Short mmCIF file of C-alpha atoms in Angstrom, two decimals:
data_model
loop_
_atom_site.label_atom_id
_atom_site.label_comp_id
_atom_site.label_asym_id
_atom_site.label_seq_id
_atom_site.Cartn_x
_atom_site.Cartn_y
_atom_site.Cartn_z
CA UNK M 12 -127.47 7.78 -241.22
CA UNK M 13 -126.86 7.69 -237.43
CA UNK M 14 -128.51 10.91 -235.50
CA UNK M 15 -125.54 12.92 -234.56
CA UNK M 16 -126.53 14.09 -230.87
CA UNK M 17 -123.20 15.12 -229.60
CA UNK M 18 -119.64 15.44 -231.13
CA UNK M 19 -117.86 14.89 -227.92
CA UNK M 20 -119.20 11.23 -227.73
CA UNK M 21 -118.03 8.35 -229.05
CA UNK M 22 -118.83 8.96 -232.78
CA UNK M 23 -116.07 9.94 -234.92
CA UNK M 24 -115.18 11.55 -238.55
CA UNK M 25 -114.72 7.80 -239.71
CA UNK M 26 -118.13 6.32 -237.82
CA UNK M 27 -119.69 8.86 -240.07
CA UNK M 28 -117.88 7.95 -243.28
CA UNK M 29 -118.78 4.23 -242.50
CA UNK M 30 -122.73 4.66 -241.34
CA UNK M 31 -122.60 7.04 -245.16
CA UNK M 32 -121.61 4.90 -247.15
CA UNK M 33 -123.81 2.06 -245.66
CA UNK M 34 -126.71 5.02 -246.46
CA UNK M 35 -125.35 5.04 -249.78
CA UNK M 36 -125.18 1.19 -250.33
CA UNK M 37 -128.82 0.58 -249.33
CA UNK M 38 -129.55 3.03 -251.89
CA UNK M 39 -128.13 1.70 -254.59
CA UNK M 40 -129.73 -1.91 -253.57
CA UNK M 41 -133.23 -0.34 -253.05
CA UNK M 42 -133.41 1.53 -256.11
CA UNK M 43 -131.92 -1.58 -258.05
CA UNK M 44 -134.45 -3.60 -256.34
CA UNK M 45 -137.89 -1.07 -257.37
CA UNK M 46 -136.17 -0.79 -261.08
CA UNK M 47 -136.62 -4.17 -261.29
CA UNK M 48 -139.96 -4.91 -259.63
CA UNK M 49 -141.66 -1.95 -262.06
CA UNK M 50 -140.10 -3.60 -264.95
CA UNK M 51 -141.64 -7.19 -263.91
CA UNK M 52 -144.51 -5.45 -263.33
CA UNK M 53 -145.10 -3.76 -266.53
CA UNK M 54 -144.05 -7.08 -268.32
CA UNK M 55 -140.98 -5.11 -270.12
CA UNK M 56 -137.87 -7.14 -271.09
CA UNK M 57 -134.71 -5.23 -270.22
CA UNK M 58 -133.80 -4.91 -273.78
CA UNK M 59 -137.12 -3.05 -274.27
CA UNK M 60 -136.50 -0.90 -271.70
CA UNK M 61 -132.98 0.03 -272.39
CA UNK M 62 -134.39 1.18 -275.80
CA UNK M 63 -137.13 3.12 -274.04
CA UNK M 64 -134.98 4.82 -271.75
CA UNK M 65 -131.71 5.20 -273.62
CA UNK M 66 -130.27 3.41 -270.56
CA UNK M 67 -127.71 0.94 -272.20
CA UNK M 68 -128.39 -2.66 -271.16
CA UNK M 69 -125.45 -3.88 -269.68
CA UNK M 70 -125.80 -0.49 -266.98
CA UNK M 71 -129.71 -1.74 -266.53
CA UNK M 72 -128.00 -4.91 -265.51
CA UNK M 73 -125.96 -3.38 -263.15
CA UNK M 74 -128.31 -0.98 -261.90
CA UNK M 75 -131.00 -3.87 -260.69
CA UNK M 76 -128.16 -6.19 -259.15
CA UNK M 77 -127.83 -3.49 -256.98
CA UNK M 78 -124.22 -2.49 -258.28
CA UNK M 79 -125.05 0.29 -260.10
CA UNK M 80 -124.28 4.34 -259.26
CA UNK M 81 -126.34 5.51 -261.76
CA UNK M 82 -126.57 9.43 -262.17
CA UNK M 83 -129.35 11.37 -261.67
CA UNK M 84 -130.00 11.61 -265.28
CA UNK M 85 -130.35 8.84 -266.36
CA UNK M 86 -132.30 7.39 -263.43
CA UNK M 87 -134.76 10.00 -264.43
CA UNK M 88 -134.80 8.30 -267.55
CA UNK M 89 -135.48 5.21 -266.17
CA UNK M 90 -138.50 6.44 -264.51
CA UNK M 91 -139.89 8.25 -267.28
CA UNK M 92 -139.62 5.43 -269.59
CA UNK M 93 -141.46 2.97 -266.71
CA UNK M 94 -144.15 5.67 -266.14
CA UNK M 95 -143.04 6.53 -262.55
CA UNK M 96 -142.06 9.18 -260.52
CA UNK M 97 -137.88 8.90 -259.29
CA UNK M 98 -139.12 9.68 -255.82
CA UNK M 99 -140.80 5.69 -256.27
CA UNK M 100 -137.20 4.60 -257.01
CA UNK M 101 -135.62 6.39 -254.16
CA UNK M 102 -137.94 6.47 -251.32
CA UNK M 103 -137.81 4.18 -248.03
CA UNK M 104 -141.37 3.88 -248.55
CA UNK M 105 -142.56 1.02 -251.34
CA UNK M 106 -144.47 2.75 -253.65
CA UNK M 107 -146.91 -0.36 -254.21
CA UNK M 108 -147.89 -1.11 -250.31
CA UNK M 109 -147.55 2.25 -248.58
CA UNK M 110 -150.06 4.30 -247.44
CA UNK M 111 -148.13 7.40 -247.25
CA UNK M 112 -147.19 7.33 -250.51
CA UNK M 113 -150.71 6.50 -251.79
CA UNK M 114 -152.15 9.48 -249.79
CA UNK M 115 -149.46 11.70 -251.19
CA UNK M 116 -150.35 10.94 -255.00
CA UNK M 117 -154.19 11.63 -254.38
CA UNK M 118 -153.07 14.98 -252.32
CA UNK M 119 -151.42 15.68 -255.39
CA UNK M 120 -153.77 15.55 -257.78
CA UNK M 121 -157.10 16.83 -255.78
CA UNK M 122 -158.66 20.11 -255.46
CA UNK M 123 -157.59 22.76 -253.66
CA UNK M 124 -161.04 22.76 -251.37
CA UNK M 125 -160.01 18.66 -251.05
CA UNK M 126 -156.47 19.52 -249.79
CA UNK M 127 -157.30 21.73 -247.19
CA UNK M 128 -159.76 19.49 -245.52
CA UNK M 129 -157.32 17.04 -245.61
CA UNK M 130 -154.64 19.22 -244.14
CA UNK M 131 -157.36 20.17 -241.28
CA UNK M 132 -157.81 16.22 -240.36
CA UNK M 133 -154.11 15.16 -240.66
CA UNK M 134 -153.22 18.22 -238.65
CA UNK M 135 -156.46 18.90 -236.42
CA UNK M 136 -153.92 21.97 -234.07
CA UNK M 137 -154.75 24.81 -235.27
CA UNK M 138 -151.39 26.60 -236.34
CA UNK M 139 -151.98 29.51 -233.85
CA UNK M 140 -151.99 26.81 -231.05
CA UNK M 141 -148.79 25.07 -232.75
CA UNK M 142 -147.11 28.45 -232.92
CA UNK M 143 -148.33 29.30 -229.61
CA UNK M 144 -145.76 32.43 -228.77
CA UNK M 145 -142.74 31.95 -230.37
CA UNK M 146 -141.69 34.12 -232.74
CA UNK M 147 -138.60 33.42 -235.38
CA UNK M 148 -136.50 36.01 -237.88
CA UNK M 149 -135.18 34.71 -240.42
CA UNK M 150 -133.50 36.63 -243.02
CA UNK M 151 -129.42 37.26 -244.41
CA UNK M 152 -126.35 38.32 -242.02
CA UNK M 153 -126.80 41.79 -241.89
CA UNK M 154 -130.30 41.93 -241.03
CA UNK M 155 -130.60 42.87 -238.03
CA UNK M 156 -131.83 39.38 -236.48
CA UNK M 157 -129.62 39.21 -233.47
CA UNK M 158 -129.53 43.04 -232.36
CA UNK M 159 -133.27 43.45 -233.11
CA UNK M 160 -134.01 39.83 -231.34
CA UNK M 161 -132.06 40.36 -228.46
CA UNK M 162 -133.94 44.34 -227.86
CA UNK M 163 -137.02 42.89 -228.34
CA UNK M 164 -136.78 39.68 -226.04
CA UNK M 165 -135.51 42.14 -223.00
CA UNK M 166 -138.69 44.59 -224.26
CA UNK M 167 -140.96 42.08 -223.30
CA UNK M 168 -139.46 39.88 -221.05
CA UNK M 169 -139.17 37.19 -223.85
CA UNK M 170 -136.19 34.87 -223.88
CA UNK M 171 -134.18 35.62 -227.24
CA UNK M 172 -132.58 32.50 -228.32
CA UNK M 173 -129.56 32.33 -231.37
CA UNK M 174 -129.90 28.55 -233.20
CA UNK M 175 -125.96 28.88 -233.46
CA UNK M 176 -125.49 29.41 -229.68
CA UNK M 177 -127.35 25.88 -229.01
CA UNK M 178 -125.53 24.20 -232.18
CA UNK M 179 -123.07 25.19 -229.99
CA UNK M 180 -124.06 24.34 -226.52
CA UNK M 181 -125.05 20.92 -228.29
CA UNK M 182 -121.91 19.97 -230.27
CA UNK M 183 -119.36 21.19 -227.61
CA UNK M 184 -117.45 23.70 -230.06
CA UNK M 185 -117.75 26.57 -231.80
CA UNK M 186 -119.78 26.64 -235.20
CA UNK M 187 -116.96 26.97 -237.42
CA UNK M 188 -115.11 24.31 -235.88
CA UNK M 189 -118.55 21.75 -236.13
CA UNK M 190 -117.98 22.92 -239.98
CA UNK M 191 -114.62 22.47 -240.63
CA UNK M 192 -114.61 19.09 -238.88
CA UNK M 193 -118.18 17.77 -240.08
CA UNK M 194 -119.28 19.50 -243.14
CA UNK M 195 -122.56 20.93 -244.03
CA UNK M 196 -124.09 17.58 -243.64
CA UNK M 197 -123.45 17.81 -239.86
CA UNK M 198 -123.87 21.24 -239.03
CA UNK M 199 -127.89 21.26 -241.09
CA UNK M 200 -128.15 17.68 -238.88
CA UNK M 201 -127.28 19.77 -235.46
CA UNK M 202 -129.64 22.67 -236.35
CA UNK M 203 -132.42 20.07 -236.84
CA UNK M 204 -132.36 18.63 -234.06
CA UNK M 205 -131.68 22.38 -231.92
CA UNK M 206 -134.56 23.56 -234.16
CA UNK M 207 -136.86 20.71 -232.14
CA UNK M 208 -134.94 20.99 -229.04
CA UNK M 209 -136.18 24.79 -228.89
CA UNK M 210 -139.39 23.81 -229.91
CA UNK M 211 -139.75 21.46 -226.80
CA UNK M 212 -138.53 23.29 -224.12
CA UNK M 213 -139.97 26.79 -225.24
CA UNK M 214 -143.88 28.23 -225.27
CA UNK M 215 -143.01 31.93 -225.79
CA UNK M 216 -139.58 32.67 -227.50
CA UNK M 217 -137.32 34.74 -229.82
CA UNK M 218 -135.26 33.09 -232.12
CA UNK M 219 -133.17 33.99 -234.54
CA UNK M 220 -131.07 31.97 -237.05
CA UNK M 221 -128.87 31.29 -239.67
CA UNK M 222 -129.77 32.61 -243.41
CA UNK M 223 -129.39 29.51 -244.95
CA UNK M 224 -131.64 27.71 -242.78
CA UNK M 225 -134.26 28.19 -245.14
CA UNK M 226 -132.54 25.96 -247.97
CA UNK M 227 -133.09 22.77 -245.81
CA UNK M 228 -136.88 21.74 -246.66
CA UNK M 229 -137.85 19.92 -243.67
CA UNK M 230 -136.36 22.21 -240.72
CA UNK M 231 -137.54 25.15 -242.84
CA UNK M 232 -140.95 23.69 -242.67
CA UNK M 233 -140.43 22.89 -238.87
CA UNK M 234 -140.26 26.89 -238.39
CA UNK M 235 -142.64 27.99 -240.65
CA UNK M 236 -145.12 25.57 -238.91
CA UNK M 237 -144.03 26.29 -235.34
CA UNK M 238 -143.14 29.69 -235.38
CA UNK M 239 -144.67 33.24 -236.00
CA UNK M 240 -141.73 33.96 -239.11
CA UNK M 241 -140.82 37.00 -239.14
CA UNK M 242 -138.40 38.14 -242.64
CA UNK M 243 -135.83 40.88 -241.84
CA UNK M 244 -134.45 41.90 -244.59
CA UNK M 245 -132.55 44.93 -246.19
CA UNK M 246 -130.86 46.12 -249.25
CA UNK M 247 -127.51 44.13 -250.55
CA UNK M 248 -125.39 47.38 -249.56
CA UNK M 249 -126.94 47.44 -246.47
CA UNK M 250 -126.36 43.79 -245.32
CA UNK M 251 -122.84 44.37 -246.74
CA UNK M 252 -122.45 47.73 -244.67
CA UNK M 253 -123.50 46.25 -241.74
CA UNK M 254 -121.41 43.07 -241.54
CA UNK M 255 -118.39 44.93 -242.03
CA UNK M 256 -119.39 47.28 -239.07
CA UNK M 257 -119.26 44.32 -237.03
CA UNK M 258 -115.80 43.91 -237.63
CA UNK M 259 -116.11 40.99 -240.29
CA UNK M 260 -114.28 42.20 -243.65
CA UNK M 261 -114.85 38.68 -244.81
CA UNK M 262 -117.45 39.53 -247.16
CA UNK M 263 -115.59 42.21 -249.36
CA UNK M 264 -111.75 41.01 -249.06
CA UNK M 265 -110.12 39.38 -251.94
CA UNK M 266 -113.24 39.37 -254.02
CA UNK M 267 -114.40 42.22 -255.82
CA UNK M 268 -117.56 40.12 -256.92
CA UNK M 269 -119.03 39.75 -253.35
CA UNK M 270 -122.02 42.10 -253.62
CA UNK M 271 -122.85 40.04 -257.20
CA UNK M 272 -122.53 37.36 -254.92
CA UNK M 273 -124.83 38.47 -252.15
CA UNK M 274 -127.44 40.09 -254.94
CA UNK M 275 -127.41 36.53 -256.20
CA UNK M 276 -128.02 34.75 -252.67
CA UNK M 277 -130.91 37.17 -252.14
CA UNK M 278 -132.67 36.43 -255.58
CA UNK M 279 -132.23 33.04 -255.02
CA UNK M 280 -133.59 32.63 -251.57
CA UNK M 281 -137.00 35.13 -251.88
CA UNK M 282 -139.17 32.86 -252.38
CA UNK M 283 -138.40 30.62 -249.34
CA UNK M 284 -138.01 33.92 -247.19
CA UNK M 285 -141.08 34.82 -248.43
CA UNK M 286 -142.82 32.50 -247.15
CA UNK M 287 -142.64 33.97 -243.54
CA UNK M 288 -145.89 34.96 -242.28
CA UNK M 289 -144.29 38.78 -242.09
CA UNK M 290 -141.63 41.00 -243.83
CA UNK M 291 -140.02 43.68 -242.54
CA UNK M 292 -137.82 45.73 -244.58
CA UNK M 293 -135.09 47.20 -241.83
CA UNK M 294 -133.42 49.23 -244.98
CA UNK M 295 -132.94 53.01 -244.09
CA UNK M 296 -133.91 52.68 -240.50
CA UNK M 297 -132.00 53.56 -237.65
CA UNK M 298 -131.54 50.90 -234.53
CA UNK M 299 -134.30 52.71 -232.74
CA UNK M 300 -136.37 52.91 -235.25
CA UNK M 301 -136.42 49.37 -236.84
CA UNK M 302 -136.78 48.46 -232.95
CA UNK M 303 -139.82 50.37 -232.38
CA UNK M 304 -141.34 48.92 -235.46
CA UNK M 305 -140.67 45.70 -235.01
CA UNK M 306 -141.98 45.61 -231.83
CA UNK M 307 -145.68 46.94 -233.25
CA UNK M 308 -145.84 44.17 -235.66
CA UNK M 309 -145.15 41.40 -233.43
CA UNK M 310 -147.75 43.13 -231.05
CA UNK M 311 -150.62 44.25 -233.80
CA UNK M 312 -150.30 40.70 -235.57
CA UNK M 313 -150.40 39.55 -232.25
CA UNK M 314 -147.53 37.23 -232.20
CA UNK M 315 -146.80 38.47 -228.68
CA UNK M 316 -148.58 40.16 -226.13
CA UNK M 317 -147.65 43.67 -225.31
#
């Protein structure tokens, strides 16, 4: 799909629609296309293979003429019953010639000793240097990302950055209008490319952003790798309480379920939070005080200089 680096150009709702389902299209022709070349290759008639993979013959047909919008499923099934992995199917790179995918598979499978070397040769930067000062909370609405963020950067003479304010800056309207107008798809595309925009521009830095920033792999990654990440975090009443101080009675109104709801957001996204290189539980604490300790762990894990 074509990069979306400003909404008040020339591309529209429809040029996105169109350059989608061209994405789409190619899909469906490259996966049709590696179905059939690991079926040629393991000498497999599609009649055998239909009864391996429970994949009737007549979709197989369809599927490797490139016509095919075969589910998930049963593409799995596909693979299994070939002796491949779906990403082969699905990838832009060709399983058989590429390099990348070749190093991948023996990344996979080697020891942990193995890994790391190669990690240290593919990535010679130490992270320290590729985190240089920049510091990044992450964490649920509610947190205290922005007030804590914006205390700390004026602290120590650090700029304090929001991701939404340069989605923003970038898109020419407000967040909820890039949402309404271009869908989750374009609004994760826009905080990519701010996420590396920030990057670029910014040695020492406070940035704070969006909670579900860590469900999109790669820009998570970007931060974790670039960033000294820093997890706020607090107890579901406490997120709750604290929203609705700031005026927003979004969360609770109309649905009685909401703190489930939250409860269930913050199971669900501990792991990924987790993987910050620091947690700091704001629960209980008063402004002053979560500032004050917030401020010593930056400065004792010396993600910024005092």
């Amino acid at each position: 799909m074509t990069e979306i680096t400003n909404f008040r150009g020339e591309s529209s709702p429809q040029d996105t629609r169109d350059h989608t389902e061209a994405s789409v299209d190619g899909l469906i022709v490259r996966v049709g296309e590696r179905v059939r070349e690991a079926r040629q290759r393991r000498g497999i008639p599609r009649r055998v293979l239909s009864e391996m993979s429970g994949v009737s013959p007549r979709y197989l047909a369809q599927l490797e003429a490139g016509e095919g919008n075969i589910s998930i499923g049963l593409l799995q099934r596909v693979a299994v019953a070939l002796d491949h992995r779906i990403e082969w199917l699905v990838g832009e790179d060709d399983p058989w010639t590429s390099d990348a995918v070749r190093v991948a598979d023996l990344f996979r499978v080697a020891n942990a000793d193995v890994q790391q070397a190669a990690l240290r040769i593919l990535s010679p930067e130490p992270a320290e240097a590729l985190r240089a000062k920049r510091v990044c909370l992450v964490g649920l609405r509610g947190a205290g990302k922005s007030t804590l963020g914006a205390r700390l950067g004026d602290e120590m003479d650090v700029p304090f950055v929001e991701l939404n304010a340069e989605i923003e800056e970038q898109s020419g309207m407000p967040v909820s209008e890039v949402m309404a107008l271009y869908g989750q798809e374009g609004y994760r595309k826009l905080e990519a490319q701010a996420v590396s925009r920030v990057i670029a521009t910014h040695e020492t830095m406070i940035l704070a952003v969006a909670g579900g920033i860590v469900a999109e792999p790669e820009t998570y990654n970007t931060l974790l790798g670039h960033f000294h990440t820093i997890w706020l975090r607090a107890s579901p009443a406490e997120h709750m309480e604290r929203v609705r101080a700031q005026g927003d009675e979004r969360p609770m109104a109309g649905n009685p379920e909401a703190m489930e709801q939250l409860k269930s957001i913050l199971t669900s996204r501990e792991a990924l939070y987790g993987k910050a290189l620091a947690q700091f539980d704001t629960s209980g604490l008063s402004e002053d005080e979560a500032f004050a300790r917030l401020k010593d762990l930056v400065v004792d894990r010396g993600f910024l200089s005092a």
